[in-house]
XYZ file of C-alpha atoms in Angstrom:
316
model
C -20.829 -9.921 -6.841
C -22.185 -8.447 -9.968
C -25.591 -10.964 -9.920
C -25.984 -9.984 -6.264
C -26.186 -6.417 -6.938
C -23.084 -5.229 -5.319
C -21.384 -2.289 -6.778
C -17.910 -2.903 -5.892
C -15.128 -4.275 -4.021
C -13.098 -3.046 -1.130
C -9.576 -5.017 -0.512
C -7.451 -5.663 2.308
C -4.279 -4.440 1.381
C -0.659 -5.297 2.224
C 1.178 -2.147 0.525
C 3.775 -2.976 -2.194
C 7.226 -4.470 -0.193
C 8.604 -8.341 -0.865
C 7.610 -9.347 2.539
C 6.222 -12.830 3.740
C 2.825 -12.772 1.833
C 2.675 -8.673 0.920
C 3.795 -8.958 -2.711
C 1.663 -12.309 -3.377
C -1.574 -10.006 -1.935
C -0.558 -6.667 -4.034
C -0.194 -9.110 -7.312
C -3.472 -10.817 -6.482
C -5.024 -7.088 -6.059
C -3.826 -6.054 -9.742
C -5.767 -9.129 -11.279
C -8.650 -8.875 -9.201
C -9.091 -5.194 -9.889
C -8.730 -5.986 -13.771
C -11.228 -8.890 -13.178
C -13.824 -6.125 -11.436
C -13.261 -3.415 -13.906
C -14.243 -6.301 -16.687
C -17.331 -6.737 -14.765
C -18.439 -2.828 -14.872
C -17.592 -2.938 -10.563
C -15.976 -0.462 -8.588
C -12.954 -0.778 -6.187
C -11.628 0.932 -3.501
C -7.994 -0.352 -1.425
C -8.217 -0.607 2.720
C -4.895 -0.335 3.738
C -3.430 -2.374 6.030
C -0.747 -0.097 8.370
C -0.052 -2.652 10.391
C 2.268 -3.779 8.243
C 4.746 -1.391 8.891
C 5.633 -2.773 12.562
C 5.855 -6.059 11.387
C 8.135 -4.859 8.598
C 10.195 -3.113 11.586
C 10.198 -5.423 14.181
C 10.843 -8.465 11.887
C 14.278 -5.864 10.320
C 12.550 -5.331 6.749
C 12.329 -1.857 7.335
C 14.299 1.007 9.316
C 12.202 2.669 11.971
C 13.805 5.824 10.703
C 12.192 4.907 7.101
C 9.056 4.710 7.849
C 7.454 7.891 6.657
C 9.499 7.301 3.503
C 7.770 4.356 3.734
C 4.582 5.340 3.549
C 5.338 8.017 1.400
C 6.246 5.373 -1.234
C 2.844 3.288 -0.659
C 0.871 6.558 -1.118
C 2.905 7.691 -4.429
C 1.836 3.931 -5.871
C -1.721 4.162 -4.693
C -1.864 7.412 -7.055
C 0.240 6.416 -9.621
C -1.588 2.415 -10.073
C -5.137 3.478 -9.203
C -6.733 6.515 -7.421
C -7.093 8.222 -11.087
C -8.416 5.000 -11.947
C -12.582 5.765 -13.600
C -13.693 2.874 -11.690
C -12.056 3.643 -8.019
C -14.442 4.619 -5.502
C -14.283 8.227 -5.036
C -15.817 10.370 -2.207
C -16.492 13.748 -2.815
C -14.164 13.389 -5.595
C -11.034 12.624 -3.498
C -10.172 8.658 -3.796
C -11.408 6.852 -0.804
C -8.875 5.031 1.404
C -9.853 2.749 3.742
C -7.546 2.052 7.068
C -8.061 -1.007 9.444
C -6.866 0.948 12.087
C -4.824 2.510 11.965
C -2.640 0.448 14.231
C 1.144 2.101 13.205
C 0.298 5.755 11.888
C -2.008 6.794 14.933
C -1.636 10.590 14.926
C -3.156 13.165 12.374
C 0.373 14.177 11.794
C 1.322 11.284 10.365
C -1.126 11.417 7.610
C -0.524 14.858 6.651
C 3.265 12.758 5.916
C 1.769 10.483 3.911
C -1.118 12.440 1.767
C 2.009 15.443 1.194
C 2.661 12.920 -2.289
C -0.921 12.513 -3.718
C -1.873 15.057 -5.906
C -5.570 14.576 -5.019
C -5.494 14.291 -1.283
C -6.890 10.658 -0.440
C -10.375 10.768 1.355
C -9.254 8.365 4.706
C -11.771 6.194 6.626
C -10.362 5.048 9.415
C -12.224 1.870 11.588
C -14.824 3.067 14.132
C -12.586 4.510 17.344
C -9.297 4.788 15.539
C -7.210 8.230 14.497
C -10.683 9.834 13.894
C -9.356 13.176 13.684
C -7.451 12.415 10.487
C -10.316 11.032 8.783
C -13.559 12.279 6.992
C -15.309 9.164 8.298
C -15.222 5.858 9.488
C -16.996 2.563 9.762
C -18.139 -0.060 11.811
C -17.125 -3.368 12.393
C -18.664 -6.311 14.343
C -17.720 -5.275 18.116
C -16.684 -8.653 19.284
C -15.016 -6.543 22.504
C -18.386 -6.053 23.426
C -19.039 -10.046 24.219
C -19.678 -11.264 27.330
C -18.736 -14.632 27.856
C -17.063 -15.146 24.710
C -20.845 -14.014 22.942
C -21.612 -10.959 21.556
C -25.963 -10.693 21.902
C -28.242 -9.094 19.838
C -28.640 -6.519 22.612
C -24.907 -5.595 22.388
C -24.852 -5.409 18.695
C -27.848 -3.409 18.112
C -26.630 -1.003 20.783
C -22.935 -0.565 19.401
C -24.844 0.105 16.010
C -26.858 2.826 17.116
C -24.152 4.394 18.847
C -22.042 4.492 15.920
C -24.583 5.956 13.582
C -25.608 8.545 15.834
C -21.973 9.679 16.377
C -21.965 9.535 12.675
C -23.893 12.325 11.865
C -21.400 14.693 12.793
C -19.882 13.333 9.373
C -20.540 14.675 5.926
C -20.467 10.846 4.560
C -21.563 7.637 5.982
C -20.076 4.118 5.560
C -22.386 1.596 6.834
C -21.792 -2.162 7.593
C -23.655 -4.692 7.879
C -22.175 -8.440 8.626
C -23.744 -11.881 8.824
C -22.069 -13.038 12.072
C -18.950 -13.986 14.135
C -17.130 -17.069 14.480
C -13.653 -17.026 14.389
C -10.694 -20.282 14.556
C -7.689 -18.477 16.305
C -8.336 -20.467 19.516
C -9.140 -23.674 18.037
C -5.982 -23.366 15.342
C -3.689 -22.533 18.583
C -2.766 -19.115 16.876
C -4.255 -16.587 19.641
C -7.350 -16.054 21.927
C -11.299 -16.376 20.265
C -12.463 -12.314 19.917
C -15.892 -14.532 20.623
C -19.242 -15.501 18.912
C -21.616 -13.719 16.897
C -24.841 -16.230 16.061
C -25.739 -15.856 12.507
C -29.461 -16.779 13.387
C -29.564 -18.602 10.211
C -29.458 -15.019 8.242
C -31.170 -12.911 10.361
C -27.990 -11.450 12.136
C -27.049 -10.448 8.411
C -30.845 -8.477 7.895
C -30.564 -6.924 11.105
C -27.135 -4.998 9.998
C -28.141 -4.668 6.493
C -31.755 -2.745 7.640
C -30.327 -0.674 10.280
C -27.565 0.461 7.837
C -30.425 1.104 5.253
C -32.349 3.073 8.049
C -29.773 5.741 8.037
C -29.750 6.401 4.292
C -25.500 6.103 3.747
C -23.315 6.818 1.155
C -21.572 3.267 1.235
C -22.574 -0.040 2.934
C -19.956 -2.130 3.589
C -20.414 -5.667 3.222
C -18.223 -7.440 5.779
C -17.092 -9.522 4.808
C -17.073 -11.503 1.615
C -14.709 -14.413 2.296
C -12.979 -14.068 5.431
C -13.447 -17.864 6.414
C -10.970 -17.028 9.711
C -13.799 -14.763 11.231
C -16.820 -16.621 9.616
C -17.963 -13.173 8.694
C -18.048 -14.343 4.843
C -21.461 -13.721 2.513
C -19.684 -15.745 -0.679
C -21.619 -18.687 -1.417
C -20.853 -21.592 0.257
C -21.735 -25.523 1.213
C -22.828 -24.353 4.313
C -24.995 -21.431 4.048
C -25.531 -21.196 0.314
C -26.245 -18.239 -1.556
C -28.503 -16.979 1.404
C -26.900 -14.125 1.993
C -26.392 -12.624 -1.557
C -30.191 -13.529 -2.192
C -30.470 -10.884 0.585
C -28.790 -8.387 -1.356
C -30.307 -9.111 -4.396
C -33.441 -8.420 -2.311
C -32.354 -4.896 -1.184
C -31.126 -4.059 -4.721
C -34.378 -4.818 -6.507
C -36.150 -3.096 -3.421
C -34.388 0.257 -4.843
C -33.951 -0.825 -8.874
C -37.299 -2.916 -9.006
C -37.348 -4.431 -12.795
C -34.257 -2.394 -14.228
C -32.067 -5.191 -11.678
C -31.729 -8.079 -14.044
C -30.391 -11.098 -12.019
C -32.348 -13.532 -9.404
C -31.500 -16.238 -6.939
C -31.598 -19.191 -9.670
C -28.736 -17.267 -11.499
C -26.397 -16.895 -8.704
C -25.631 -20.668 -9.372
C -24.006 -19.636 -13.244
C -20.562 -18.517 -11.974
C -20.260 -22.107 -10.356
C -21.037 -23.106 -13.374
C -18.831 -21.200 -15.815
C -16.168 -22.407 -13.300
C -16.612 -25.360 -13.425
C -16.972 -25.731 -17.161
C -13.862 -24.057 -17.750
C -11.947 -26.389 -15.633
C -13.635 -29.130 -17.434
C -12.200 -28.268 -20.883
C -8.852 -26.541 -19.519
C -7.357 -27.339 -22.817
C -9.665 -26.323 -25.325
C -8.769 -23.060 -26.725
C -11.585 -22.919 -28.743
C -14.578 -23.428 -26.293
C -12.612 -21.302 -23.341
C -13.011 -18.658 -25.994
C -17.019 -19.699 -26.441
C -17.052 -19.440 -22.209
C -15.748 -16.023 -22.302
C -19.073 -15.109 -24.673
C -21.048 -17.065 -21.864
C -18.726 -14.426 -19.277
C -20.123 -11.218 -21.181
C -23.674 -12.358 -21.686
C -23.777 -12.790 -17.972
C -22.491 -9.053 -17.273
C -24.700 -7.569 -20.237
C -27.770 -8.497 -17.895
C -28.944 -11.774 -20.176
C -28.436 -14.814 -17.532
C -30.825 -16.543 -19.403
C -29.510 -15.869 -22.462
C -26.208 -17.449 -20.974
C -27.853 -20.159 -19.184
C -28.846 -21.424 -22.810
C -25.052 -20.919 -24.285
C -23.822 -22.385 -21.770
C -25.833 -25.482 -21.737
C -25.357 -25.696 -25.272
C -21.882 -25.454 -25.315
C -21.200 -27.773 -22.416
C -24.195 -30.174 -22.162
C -24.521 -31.879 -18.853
C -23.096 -35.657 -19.075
């Protein structure tokens, strides 16, 4: 993320109860958030209310609990990171994300939850949901506009300008932009397709990313970097490469010209670094050496740490 030229990371986020994978997601949060604050990144949670109906329809959690419920997520939000230096703020409230919501639908409900904070959260809601509790919201590919199980270029582009002319009613604009569609529900027997979003080999992701730059936002929001269920994921992989983070590093230098360190050759060091540490798992001494190739990486040298790395790990 940091050689692309993103600036930071926005999590799905389970809340903070022992249930089925919640508390494996929450602890995975706290070291990934340690990880990004390492790496000079900023983060931001996107809370997940859904999980309060599953909590109460699967008996985790009394339906009569579940503003004290929520209560309780908000008070560890504050307390584990909106005061945090590196959490996204927006006008200098901390920015929380919803996808939804889908459980606390009215205004009301909100004014519950945010009673605890001492800095009222900033919410973003998802484009079309509870927007009268939020200060904003953002898009999201709008597979409910396919036709035929396809979602065309026509129907894209026109959701997208309808959402960012309703936008400027807002003070603050989050942006998306998205390389594609192609979920596995139907094909893994776990639900109906939402349908099909061609790629284009890239150009589906330029087309967001531009019209999201046309409109000048506060926050662009990737979508998505690994979600491998949707096929909406920009992390490098066998298939597609580092196309799509070449993209970014495209728009970044288009805005920080020289003063933007990194280029398309180094997005290949993290593999790297990986792979090296797994190589020499045991080797207290040279992990140490890696974590000096780590650094040099985020202090804007990657050729510097091309070289160290090399050195310390020649190839076979």
């Amino acid at each position: 993320m940091k050689l692309s030229g993103i600036d930071g990371v926005i999590v799905d986020w389970y809340g903070i109860e022992e249930f089925w994978d919640y508390g494996v997601i929450n602890r995975s949060t706290q070291a990934l958030f340690a990880a990004v604050k390492k790496a000079g990144l900023q983060f931001a949670i996107c809370y997940e209310d859904q999980t309060v109906r599953h909590m109460v329809d699967n008996g985790h959690l009394a339906a009569g609990d579940v503003y004290t419920h929520g209560q309780q997520v908000m008070r560890y939000l504050q307390e584990t990171w909106f005061d945090d230096e590196a959490y996204l703020q927006i006008e200098g409230r901390p920015a929380l994300f919803v996808f939804g919501p889908q459980y606390y639908k009215n205004p009301s409900d909100w004014d519950q939850l945010f009673s605890v904070p001492d800095n009222r959260p900033a919410l973003i809601t998802l484009d079309r949901h509870t927007e009268s509790a939020a200060v904003t919201s953002f898009p999201w590919p709008p597979m409910w506009a396919s036709t035929q199980g396809v979602l065309s270029e026509e129907a894209l582009v026109g959701y997208l300008e309808g959402f960012y002319e309703k936008a400027q009613r807002w003070d603050t604009l989050v942006a998306g932009a998205f390389p594609g569609f192609h979920d596995i529900y139907a094909e893994a027997g776990v639900g109906n397709s939402y349908g099909y979003l061609d790629d284009r080999e890239g150009e589906t992701f330029r087309l967001t990313l531009d019209m999201a730059l046309d409109h000048d936002p506060d926050v662009i929001q990737l979508i998505t970097w690994n979600d491998y269920g949707e096929g909406t994921i920009i992390e490098p992989t066998a298939e597609f490469g580092t196309r799509y983070l070449e993209v970014v590093q495209e728009t970044r230098r288009s805005f920080n010209g020289d003063a933007f360190p990194y280029t398309a050759d180094d997005l290949r060091l993290p593999l790297q670094l990986l792979q090296a540490r797994r190589r020499h798992t045991g080797d207290a001494g040279l992990q140490a050496r890696l974590d000096e190739v780590f650094a040099t990486i985020l202090s804007g040298a990657p050729d510097e740490a091309a070289a160290l790395l090399a050195e310390l790990t020649p190839a076979p």
